[in-house]
Every structure is written in structure tokens, then in C-alpha cells.
XYZ file of C-alpha atoms in Angstrom:
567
model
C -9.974 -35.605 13.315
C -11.491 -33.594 10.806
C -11.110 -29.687 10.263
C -13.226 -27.615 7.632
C -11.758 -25.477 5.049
C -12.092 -22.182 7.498
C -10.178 -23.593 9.901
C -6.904 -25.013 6.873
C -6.992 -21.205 5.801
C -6.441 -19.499 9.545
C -3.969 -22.318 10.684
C -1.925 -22.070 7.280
C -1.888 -18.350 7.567
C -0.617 -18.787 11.021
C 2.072 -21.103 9.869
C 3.178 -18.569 7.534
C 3.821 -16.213 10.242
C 1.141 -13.895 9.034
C -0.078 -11.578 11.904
C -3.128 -9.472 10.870
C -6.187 -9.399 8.742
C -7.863 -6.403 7.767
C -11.520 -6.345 6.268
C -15.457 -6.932 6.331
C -16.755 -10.086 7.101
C -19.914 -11.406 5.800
C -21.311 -14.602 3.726
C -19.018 -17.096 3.099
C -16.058 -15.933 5.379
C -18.065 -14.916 8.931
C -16.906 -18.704 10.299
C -13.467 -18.013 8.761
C -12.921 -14.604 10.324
C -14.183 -16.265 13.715
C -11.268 -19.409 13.044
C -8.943 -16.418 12.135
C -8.598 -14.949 16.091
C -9.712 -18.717 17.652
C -5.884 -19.510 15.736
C -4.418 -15.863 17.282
C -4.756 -13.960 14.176
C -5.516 -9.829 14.613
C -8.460 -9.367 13.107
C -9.648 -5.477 12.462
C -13.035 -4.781 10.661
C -13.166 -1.811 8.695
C -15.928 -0.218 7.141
C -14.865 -0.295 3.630
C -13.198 -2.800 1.570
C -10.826 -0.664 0.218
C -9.227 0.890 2.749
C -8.493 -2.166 4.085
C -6.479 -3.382 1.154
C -4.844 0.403 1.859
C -4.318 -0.939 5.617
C -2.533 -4.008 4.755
C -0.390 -2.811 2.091
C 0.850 -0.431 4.048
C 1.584 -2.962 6.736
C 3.357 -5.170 4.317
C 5.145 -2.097 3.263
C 6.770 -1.507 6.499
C 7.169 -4.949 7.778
C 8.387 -6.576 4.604
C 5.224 -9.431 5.515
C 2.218 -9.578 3.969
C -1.295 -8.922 5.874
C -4.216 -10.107 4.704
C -7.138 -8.542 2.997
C -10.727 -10.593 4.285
C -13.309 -9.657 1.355
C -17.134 -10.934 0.550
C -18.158 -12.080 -2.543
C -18.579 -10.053 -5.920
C -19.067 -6.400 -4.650
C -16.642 -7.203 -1.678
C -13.960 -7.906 -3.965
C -14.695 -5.205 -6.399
C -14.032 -3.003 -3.353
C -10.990 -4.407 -2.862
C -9.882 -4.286 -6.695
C -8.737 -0.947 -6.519
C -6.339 -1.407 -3.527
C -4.634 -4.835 -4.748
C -3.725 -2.420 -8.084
C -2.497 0.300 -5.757
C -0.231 -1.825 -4.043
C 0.810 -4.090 -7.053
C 1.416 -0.438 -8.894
C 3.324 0.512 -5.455
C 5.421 -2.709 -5.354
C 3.753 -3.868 -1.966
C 2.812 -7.246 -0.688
C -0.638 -7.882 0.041
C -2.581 -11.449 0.335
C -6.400 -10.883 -0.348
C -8.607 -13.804 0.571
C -11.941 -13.500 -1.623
C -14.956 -15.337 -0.401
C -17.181 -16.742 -3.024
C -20.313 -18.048 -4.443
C -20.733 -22.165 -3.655
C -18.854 -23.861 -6.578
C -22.612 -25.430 -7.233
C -24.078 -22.391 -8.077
C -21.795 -21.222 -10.553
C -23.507 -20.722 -13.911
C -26.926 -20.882 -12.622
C -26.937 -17.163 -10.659
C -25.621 -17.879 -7.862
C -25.502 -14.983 -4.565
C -23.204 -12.425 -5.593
C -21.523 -14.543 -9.003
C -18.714 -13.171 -10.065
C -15.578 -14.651 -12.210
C -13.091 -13.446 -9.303
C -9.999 -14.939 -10.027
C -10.290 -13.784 -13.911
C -11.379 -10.410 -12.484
C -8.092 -10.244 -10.327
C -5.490 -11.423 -12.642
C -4.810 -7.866 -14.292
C -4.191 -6.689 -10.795
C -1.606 -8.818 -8.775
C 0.999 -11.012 -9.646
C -1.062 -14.286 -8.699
C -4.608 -15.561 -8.273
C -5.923 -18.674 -7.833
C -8.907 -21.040 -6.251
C -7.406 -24.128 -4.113
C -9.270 -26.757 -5.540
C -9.208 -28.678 -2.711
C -9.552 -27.981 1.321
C -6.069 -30.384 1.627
C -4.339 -28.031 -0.621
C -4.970 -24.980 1.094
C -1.635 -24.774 2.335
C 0.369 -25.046 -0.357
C -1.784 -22.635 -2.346
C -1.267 -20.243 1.191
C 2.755 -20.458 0.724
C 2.756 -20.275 -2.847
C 0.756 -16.682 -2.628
C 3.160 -15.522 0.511
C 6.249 -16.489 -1.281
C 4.984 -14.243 -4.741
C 3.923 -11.582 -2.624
C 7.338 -10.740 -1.376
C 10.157 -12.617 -3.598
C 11.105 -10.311 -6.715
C 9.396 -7.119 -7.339
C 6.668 -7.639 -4.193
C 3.081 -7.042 -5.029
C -0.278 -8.201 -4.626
C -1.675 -11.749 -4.564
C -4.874 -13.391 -4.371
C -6.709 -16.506 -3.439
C -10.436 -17.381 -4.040
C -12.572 -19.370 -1.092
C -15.554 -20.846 -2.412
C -18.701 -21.234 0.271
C -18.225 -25.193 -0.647
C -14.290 -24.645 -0.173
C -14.316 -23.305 3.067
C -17.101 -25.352 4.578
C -15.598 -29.159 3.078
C -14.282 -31.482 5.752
C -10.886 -33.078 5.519
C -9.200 -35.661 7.757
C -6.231 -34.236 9.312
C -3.634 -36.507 7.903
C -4.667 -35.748 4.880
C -4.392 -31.910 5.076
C -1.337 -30.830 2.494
C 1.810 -29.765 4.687
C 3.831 -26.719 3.454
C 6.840 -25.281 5.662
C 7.004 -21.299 6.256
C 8.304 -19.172 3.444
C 11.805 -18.461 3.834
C 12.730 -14.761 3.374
C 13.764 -13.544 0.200
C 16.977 -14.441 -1.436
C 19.035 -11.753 -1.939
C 20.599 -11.008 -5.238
C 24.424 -9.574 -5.896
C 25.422 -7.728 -8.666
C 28.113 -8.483 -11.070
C 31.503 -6.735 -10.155
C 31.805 -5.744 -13.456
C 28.587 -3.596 -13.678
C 29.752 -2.137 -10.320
C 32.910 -1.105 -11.393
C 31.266 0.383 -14.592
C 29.424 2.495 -12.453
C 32.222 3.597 -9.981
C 33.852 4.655 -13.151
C 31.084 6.807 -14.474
C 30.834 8.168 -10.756
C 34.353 9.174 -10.985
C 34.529 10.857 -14.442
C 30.815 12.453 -13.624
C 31.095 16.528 -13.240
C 27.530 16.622 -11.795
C 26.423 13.157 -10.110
C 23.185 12.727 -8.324
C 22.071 9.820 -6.332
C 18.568 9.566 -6.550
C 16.721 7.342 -3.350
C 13.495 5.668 -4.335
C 10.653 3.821 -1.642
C 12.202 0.396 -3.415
C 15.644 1.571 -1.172
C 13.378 2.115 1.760
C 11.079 -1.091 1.322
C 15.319 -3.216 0.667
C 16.050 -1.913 4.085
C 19.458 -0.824 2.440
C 19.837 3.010 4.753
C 23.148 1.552 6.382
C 24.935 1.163 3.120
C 23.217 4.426 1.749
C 23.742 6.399 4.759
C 27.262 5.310 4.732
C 27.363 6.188 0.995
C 26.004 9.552 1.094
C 28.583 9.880 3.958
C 31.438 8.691 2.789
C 31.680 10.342 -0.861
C 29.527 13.575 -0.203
C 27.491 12.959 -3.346
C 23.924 15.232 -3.715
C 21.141 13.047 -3.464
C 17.330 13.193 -3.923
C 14.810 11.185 -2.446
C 11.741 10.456 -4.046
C 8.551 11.293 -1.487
C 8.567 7.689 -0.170
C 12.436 7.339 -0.579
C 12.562 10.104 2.320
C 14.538 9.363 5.526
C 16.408 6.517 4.274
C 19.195 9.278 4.308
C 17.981 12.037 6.852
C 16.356 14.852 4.905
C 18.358 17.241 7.425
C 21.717 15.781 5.755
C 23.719 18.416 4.139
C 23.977 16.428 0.815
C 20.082 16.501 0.816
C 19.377 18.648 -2.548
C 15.452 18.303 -2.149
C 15.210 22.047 -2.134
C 16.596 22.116 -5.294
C 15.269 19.481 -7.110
C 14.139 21.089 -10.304
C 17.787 22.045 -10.931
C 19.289 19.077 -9.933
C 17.452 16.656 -12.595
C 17.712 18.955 -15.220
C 21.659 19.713 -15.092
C 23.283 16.053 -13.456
C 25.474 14.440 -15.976
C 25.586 11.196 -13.873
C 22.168 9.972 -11.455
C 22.723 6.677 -9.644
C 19.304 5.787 -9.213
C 18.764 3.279 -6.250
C 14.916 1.803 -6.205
C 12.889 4.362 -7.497
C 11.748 4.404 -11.529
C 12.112 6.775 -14.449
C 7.844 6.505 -15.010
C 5.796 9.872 -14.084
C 7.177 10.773 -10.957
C 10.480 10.996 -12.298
C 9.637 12.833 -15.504
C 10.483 9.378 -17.784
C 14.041 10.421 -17.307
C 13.622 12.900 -20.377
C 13.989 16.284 -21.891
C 13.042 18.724 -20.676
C 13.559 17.685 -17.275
C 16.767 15.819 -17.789
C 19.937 16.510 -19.901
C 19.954 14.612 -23.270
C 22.698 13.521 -22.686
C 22.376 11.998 -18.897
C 23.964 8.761 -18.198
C 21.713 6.659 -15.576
C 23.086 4.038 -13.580
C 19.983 1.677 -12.542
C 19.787 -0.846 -9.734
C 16.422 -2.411 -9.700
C 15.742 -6.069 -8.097
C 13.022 -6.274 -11.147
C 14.881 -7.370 -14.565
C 11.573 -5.852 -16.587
C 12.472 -2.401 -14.896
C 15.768 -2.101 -16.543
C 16.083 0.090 -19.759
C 12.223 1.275 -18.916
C 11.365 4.692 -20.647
C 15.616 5.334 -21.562
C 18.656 3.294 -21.913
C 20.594 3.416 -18.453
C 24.415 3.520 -19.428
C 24.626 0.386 -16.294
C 21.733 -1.448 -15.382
C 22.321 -3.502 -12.441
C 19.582 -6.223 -11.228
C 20.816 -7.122 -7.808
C 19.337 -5.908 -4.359
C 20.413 -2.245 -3.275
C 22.152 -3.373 -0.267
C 24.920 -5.254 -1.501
C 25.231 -3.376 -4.780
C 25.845 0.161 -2.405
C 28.483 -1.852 -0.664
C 30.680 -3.093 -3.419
C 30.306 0.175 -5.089
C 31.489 1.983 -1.841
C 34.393 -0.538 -1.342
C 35.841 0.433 -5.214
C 35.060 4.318 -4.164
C 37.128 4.234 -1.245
C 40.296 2.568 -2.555
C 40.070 5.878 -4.421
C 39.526 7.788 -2.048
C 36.131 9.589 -3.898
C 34.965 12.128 -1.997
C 32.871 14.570 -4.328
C 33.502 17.872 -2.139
C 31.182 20.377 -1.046
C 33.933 23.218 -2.528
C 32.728 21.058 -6.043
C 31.250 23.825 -7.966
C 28.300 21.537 -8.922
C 27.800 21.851 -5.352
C 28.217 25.417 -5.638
C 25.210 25.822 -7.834
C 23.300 23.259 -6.264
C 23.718 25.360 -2.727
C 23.058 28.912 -4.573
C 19.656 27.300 -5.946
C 18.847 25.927 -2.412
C 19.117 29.210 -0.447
C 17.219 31.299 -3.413
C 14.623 28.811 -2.511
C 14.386 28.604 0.904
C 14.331 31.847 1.097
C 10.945 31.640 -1.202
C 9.574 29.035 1.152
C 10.798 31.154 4.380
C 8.614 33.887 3.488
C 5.486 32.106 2.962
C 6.312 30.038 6.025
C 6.167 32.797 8.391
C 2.863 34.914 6.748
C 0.498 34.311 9.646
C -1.914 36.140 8.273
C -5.349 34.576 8.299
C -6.140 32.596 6.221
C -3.511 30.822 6.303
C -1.512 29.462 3.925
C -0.148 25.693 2.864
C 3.163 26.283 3.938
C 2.635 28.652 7.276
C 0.597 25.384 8.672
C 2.695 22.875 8.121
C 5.702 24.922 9.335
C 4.355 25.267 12.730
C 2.975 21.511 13.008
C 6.645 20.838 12.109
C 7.946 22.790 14.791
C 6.098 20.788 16.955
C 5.672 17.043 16.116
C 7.745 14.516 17.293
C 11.141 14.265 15.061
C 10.020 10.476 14.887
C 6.794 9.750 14.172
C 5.383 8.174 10.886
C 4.080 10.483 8.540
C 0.647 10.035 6.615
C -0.410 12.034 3.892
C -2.488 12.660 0.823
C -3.965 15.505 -1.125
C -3.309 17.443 -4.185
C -1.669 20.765 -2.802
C -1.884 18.897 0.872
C 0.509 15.914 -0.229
C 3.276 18.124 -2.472
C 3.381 21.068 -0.165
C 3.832 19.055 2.731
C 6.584 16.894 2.044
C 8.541 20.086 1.524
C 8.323 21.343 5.278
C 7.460 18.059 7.134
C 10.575 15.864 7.412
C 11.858 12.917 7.772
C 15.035 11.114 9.288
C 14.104 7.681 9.323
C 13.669 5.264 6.502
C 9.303 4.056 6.208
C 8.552 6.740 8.200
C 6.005 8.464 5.110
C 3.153 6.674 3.506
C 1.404 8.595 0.750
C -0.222 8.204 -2.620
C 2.505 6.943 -4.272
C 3.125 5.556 -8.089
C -0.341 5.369 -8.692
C -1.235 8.509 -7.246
C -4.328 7.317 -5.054
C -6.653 9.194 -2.913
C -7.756 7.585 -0.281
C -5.234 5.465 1.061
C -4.101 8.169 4.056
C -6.403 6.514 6.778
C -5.570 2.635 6.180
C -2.026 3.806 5.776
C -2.208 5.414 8.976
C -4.250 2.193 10.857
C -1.022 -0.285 9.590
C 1.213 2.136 10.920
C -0.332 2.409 13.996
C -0.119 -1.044 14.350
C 3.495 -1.236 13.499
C 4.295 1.279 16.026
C 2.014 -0.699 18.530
C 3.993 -3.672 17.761
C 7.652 -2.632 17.608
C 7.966 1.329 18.644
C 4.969 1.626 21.042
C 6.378 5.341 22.291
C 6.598 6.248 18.422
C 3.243 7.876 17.080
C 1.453 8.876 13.783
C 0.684 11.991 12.085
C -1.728 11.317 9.231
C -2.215 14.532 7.165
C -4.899 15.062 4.916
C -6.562 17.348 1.774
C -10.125 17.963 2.947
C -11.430 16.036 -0.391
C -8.802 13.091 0.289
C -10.332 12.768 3.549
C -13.893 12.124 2.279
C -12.738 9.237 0.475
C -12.474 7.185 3.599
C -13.182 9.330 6.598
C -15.607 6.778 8.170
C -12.159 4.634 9.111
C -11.800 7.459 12.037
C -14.442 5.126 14.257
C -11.864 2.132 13.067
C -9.263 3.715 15.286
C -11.358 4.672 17.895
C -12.376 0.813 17.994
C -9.285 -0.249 18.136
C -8.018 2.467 20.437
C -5.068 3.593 17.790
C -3.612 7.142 19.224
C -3.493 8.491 15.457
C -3.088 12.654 15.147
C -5.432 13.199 11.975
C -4.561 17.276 11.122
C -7.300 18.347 7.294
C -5.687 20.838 5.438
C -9.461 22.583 4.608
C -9.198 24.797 1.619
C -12.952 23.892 0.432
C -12.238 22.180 -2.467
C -10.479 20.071 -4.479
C -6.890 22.368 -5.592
C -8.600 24.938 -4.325
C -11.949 26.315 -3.162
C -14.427 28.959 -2.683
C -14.641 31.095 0.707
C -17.782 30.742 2.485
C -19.343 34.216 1.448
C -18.545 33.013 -2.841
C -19.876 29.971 -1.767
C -23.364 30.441 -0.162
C -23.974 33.524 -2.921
C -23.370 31.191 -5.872
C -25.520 28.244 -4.166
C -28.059 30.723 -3.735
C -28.116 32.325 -7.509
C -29.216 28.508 -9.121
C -29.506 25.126 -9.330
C -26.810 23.929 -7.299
C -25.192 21.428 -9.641
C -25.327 23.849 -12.620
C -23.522 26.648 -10.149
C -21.494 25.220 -7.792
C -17.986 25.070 -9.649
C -16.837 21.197 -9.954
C -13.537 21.816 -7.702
C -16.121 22.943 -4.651
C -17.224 21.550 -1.394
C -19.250 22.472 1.639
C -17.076 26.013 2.871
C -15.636 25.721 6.184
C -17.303 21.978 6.887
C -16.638 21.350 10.729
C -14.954 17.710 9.970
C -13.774 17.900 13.506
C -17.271 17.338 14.815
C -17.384 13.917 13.858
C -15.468 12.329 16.534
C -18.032 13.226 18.697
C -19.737 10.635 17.184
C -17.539 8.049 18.793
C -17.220 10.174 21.844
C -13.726 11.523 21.323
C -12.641 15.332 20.914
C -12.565 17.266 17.492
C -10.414 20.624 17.366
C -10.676 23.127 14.723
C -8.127 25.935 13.918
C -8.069 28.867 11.906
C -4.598 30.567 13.636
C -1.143 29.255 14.190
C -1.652 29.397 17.814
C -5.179 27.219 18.044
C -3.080 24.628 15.585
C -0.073 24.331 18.160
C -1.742 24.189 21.126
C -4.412 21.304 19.278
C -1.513 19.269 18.550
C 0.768 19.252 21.761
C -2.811 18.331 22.902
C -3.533 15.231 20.136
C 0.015 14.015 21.482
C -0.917 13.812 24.798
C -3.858 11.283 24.100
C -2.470 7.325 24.037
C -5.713 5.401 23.512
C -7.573 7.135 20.898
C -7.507 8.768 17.410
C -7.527 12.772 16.902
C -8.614 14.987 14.643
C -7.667 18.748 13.954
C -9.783 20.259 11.116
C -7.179 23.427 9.957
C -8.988 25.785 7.661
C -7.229 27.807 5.285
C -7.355 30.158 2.427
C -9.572 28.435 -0.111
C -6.984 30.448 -2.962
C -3.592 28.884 -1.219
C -1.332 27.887 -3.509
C 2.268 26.482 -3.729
C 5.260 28.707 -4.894
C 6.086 29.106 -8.693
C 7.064 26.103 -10.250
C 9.961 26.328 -13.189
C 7.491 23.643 -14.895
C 4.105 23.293 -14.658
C 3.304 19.702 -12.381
C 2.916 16.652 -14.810
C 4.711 18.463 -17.733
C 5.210 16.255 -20.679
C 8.677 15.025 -21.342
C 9.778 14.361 -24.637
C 12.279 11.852 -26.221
């Protein structure tokens, strides 16, 4: 019996153990998305390439699998381009299938040419065109297995027309078994015990908790950790929950302070790049000591020297570390008077945040909102978020106490991404929590980029709470009054200041598109009551459109954001 090259791809990505596929079909791939659910595949069609890609990084994020990213030819894939270098940036796995033009038309202008594989290189860690239906398989395990083993990332593999529509006889049809999950790496006792040393001489240690911790599922060694010896730690945005962010040790509140004036920072998955200041002056000490645990060799020594760099997985390399801790008997004391100064620094500031938190003046302000949708919200659910004053703000006030449980723009600092984020974790939820639910917060710009997904999850019947921090604008934005006056006084694109958009759009309004219920809030109480309400529904997405003032702002910063470190 012979099967075409549609029907190799959706039975090896079966094999695999590969669950769903996220895209837009079209010409080559309509038969292979059709062979894709006749094999038991999830298919979901979006509306835009890209937030597909978004989608199924995010699912591979939280599931440690790969999904797959269905894409057209040429302008298909370029839509995709830009989330296969989010997630290889972010360190997620992702398999994008690229149709493409019929081999025989290459060179000759062919429907939608395009050198894809070339074109994908610079943005995943491997791409490649099967040359041949019978090695489909191989090619399907070879892109699984580099999605996930080492630093995970992004993969891709092009489908010619003539590839997917060749006929091969089934005994000929290449057989390769299912990836077997990644081998995990120890670390060398003597590194360890390097580091336990610097631990124990340190005056001022801070553990630093990075997404890479989160993605290793290492929070039970952590957790125990944190518990065990007391130390402060720091999570980066995506390293939150893997230790509660209600934990005592929890410095986040003082974070500025804590960088700047640790002697010793055990840094566990996360990188020294922007985010992290480079691990410089002025942020840092000069004299810091870092002790690095990466599972990527490459990372090691990145941007400054770490005193101990470890390459081993963050699970085991916690462990050993805690075992030489305890025959000690470490235990870095909250009577410590680093933790002193770290706890006089944390109060001053909360009681900075506390103020702004309870002005319910309208407009409102940043904090005030997400303060009361915190109060709220289920302790649980999967956070969503994106923005420019949205995204920072709100990871301040909206917790997290379970590890995965925010999505954001990450290392590459992408807008966009908050709606496919929130479709794969959905799905996750669906699959493995189906009580848990998902908050997905959004700037009212960041929400443009991909705000047609809403009728996504009202096809698919995904119970997502979407809440738009409107302020107008992009930073910030212009009242209504300022708005109409200055539209009125010109041309409109010599007048209208580049940071604007439309005053006090009514976003809500279009889920009555798909039949569904918008709400939209200017006062604390209209926000509460919308969201018990966006709770309550099981079957369908929500959206709560929150204006604010246009001229909110977050609380003084001790550094401007993205200031320059120096060696």
C-alpha cells in the first residue's frame, strides 16, 4: 500500500507524540492539515501566522514538547519568521512545517518562490527539506530531538508541493522510534563544592531564578533550597513561582538594591544579557562573584567571568549543592543584617506601591487596577501579559506561586505574543488542569498586534479572561479632549503625536462580533464585578477593556529602564 507524503508527515508527527498544530492552511499543505486530524492531531487555525508560532512556543514552553507551526509558502513563512526567532531567542521548542513551491518550479518563478530553508537558518537551531517522502521520518525525529535536547529552540522542516504529494510503498517508508526525553546532565562535585564554598564565605548572597529553572522543572530542589538555607532570591519575570513570590525570602520588592550590593548571586537558568543588566556596573558590584549553572556550554562566561560556571541541569546541581549546605548546617538567617537592609528597602517600597495601589481616583492608575484584579483572580491561574508600562507594572502586583504559570515578552522583548501565549495555555489547562483558568493581560497597543486571535478562542471555545490596560497610547497617551483638539488643528499624521491612538477605543465591542460579551471599566468597582463575571463563563473567551489615565506612570526608578552598564 502506498501513502503520499501528507500522510508520512501527520503519522510521523503522531509517532513522535506530538499533540497539536497551530496555523493557516492553504496551497501545498490543505491535504496535509486534513491527514493531520484524519491521524488525531489538534489542529487550530489562526488568523495570523505569527501568532501561531507565539501559540506553539508557548505550548512547548509549558509542556517541555514541541507543537507544530503549519505555514504556506513564501509570505506564510515570513509570517512565521518572527516567532521561530522569538522562541529560539526565548529558549523554546517549536517545529514549523513550511509548505513550498513544487521542487520543478524552482528557478523558473514558481507560486510564492522563496529560498526557505536558507531564509530560516539564522533563526532556529535546524532546517532542512527531506529529500525524499521515505525519509520523512527520520528528518521528523531529528527536528523533535534538536528542538528540546540542549538549549531547546526552534526547528524547521521544508515540504515541497512535489514532497508532500509523492507516493511511496509502505515498506519502504523510513522507520524512526520516538525521541526519548532529554538526557540529563550532572555537574562535577568539584564545581559544586566551589560554589558551596563561595555561598558560605558570601556576606550578601542572592539566588537569582531564571524561566530556564522554570522550563528544567527543578521548583522541588529550589523550593527546598530557598527553604532550607533562607537565602534572598530574585526571580526573573518568567522565573516567577518556581519559588512562591509570597515566600519571605522573595526580595522582588527590592530588586534594585539587591543586584547592586550582593557579593555572591547563584544564578540558576536565567542570563546576564539585557534583562539582567550584563551583570555590570552600575547595576552590580565590581567586584561580584557569579556562580552560573546553565545546561548551554556557549552561555558560560557570557558578558563577565562567573567565579564557577557549572554546565549541568538545575535539578541535580540544586541537590548536590543542598546536600554539602546541610552537612553544614547553612542557614543564612533572617537576623543576617544583609537581610536587614534588604527588609528596610522592601517596606520603604511597599509602602510607595501601597499608596498608589489604593488612589481610586479616576482615572485610574497602573497599579490601583491591577491591585484589585489581584484581589480577585484565582491564586492559580496562568498569567498572560505584555505591554510597555502594562507588562513591568504588572508583574509587581499580580503574583505568582506556581512555576509556568506567566508567559510574557520575554528575552526578546516581543509584542504580540500575549494572545497565542494565552491560546497554548488554555490548552494546557484544558488538557491537564481543566478547573485552572487564564488571565491574559494586555497594553492597549500590544493588543492590536494580534487582537483578531479573540474569534480563535471563541472558535475553539477557550474560557480566556482578556483584561486592556487602555492608556491611549503607546507609554502613554493623550485624553480624549487633547486628542480630538489636536486631530482637529491639522493633518492628522503631522499632529497626532507618534505614541497616540484612538482615545478611549471601545475594544470591548468586538466580541460582539463573535456573539460573546465585552465589558468596559473606568472604576474599581465596574473592574471587580467584570471579572468575578469573566470567571464565571467556561466555554468562551472574555474581554474587559479598563481605561485609565492616559499620563499613568510607574513609581521612580533609582535607574532609568534599559540603563547602560559598563565594564
Amino acid at each position: 500500500m502506498a501513502k503520499d507524503g501528507n500522510q508520512i508527515v501527520a503519522e510521523a508527527l503522531k509517532h513522535q507524540g506530538l499533540t497539536y498544530v497551530f496555523g493557516i492552511m492553504g496551497h501545498p499543505v490543505i491535504e496535509l492539515a486534513l491527514s493531520m486530524q484524519a491521524v488525531g492531531l489538534q489542529y487550530l487555525g489562526f488568523r495570523n501566522e505569527q501568532a501561531a508560532c507565539y501559540a506553539a512556543q508557548g505550548y512547548g514552553y509549558l509542556t517541555g514538547k514541541p507543537a507544530v507551526v503549519l505555514c504556506v509558502s513564501g509570505p506564510g513563512l515570513l509570517h512565521v519568521i518572527g516567532g521561530m526567532a522569538n522562541a529560539q531567542i526565548n529558549c523554546w521548542p517549536v517545529l514549523v512545517l513550511g509548505g513550498s513551491c513544487p521542487e520543478d518550479h524552482e528557478g523558473i518563478g514558481g507560486f510564492q518562490e522563496w529560498p526557505q530553508v536558507e531564509a530560516s537558518r539564522p533563526f532556529c537551531k535546524y532546517a532542512a527539506r527531506p529529500p525524499s517522502a521515505n525519509l520523512i521520518p527520520m528528518h521528523v525525529e531529528k527536528a523533535v530531538r534538536l528542538s528540546t535536547y540542549g538549549r531547546p529552540g526552534a526547528v524547521y522542516l521544508d515540504l515541497p508541493a512535489t514532497l508532500l504529494t509523492q507516493k511511496v510503498e509502505e515498506d519502504q517508508i523510513g522507520i524512526a522510534a520516538p525521541c526519548p526525553s532529554p538526557p540529563i546532565i550532572h555537574p562535577q562535585l568539584k564545581l559544586v563544592e566551589t560554589a558551596a564554598k563561595l555561598l558560605l564565605q558570601s556576606r550578601r548572597p542572592l539566588v537569582i531564578i531564571g524561566k530556564g529553572a522554570a522550563y528544567a522543572r527543578a521548583e522541588k530542589q529550589i523550593r527546598e533550597l530557598i527553604g532550607c538555607t533562607e537565602l534572598p532570591f530574585l526571580p526573573t519575570p518568567m522565573g516567577k513561582g518556581v519559588v512562591p513570590d509570597t515566600d519571605e525570602s522573595c526580595v522582588s520588592s527590592a530588586r534594585t538594591f539587591a543586584l547592586q550590593q550582593s557579593d555572591v548571586i547563584l544564578l540558576l537558568g536565567a542570563r546576564l544579557n539585557w534583562m539582567l543588566h550584563f551583570g555590570r556596573a552600575p547595576r552590580y558590584r565590581n567586584d561580584v562573584k557569579i556562580i552560573q549553572v546553565d545546561i548551554c556550554a556557549e552561555e558560560l562566561h557570557n558578558s563577565v567571568s562567573s567565579a564557577v560556571a557549572i554546565q549541568a541541569d538545575i535539578g541535580p546541581t540544586v541537590e548536590l549543592l543542598l546536600q554539602i549546605l546541610r552537612k553544614v548546617n547553612y542557614n543564612f538567617k533572617k537576623t543576617n543584617p544583609w537581610w536587614n537592609e534588604i527588609t528596610s528597602i522592601k517596606a520603604k517600597n511597599k509602602q510607595s506601591v501601597d499608596r498608589m495601589c489604593t488612589d481610586t481616583s479616576v482615572p485610574l492608575n497602573y497599579y490601583t487596577v491591577f491591585k484589585h484584579i489581584q484581589d480577585i483572580i484565582p491564586k492559580d491561574c496562568i498569567i498572560c501579559s505584555e505591554g510597555a508600562n502594562t507588562m513591568d507594572i504588572g508583574r509587581t502586583i499580580l503574583l505568582n506561586d506556581l512555576p509556568r504559570h506567566r508567559l510574557d515578552a520575554g528575552t526578546f522583548g516581543t509584542m504580540g505574543v500575549g494572545l497565542g501565549f494565552a491560546i497554548a495555555a488554555a490548552l494546557y489547562c484544558k488538557d491537564n488542569y481543566p478547573k485552572k483558568r487564564v488571565l491574559c493581560v494586555e497594553g492597549d497597543s500590544a493588543f492590536g498586534f494580534s487582537g483578531m486571535e479573540i474569534e480563535t478562542m471563541v472558535r475553539y471555545k477557550l474560557p480566556i479572561v482578556i483584561v486592556i490596560i487602555n492608556n491611549n497610547g503607546i507609554y502613554s497617551g493623550l485624553d480624549k479632549e487633547t486628542f480630538t483638539e489636536l486631530q482637529d488643528g491639522g493633518e492628522p499624521c503631522q499632529v497626532t503625536p507618534p505614541n497616540s491612538l484612538t482615545a478611549e477605543a471601545r475594544y470591548e465591542k468586538m466580541m460582539e462580533m463573535f456573539g460573546q460579551k465585552g465589558y468596559f471599566c473606568t472604576t474599581v468597582p465596574e473592574i471587580q464585578q467584570a471579572i468575578k463575571t469573566a470567571f464565571a463563563v467556561i466555554d468562551a473567551p472574555s474581554l474587559i477593556n479598563v481605561m485609565i489615565d492616559p499620563q499613568a506612570d510607574r513609581k521612580e526608578q533609582k535607574f532609568n529602564w534599559l540603563t547602560e552598564s559598563k565594564l
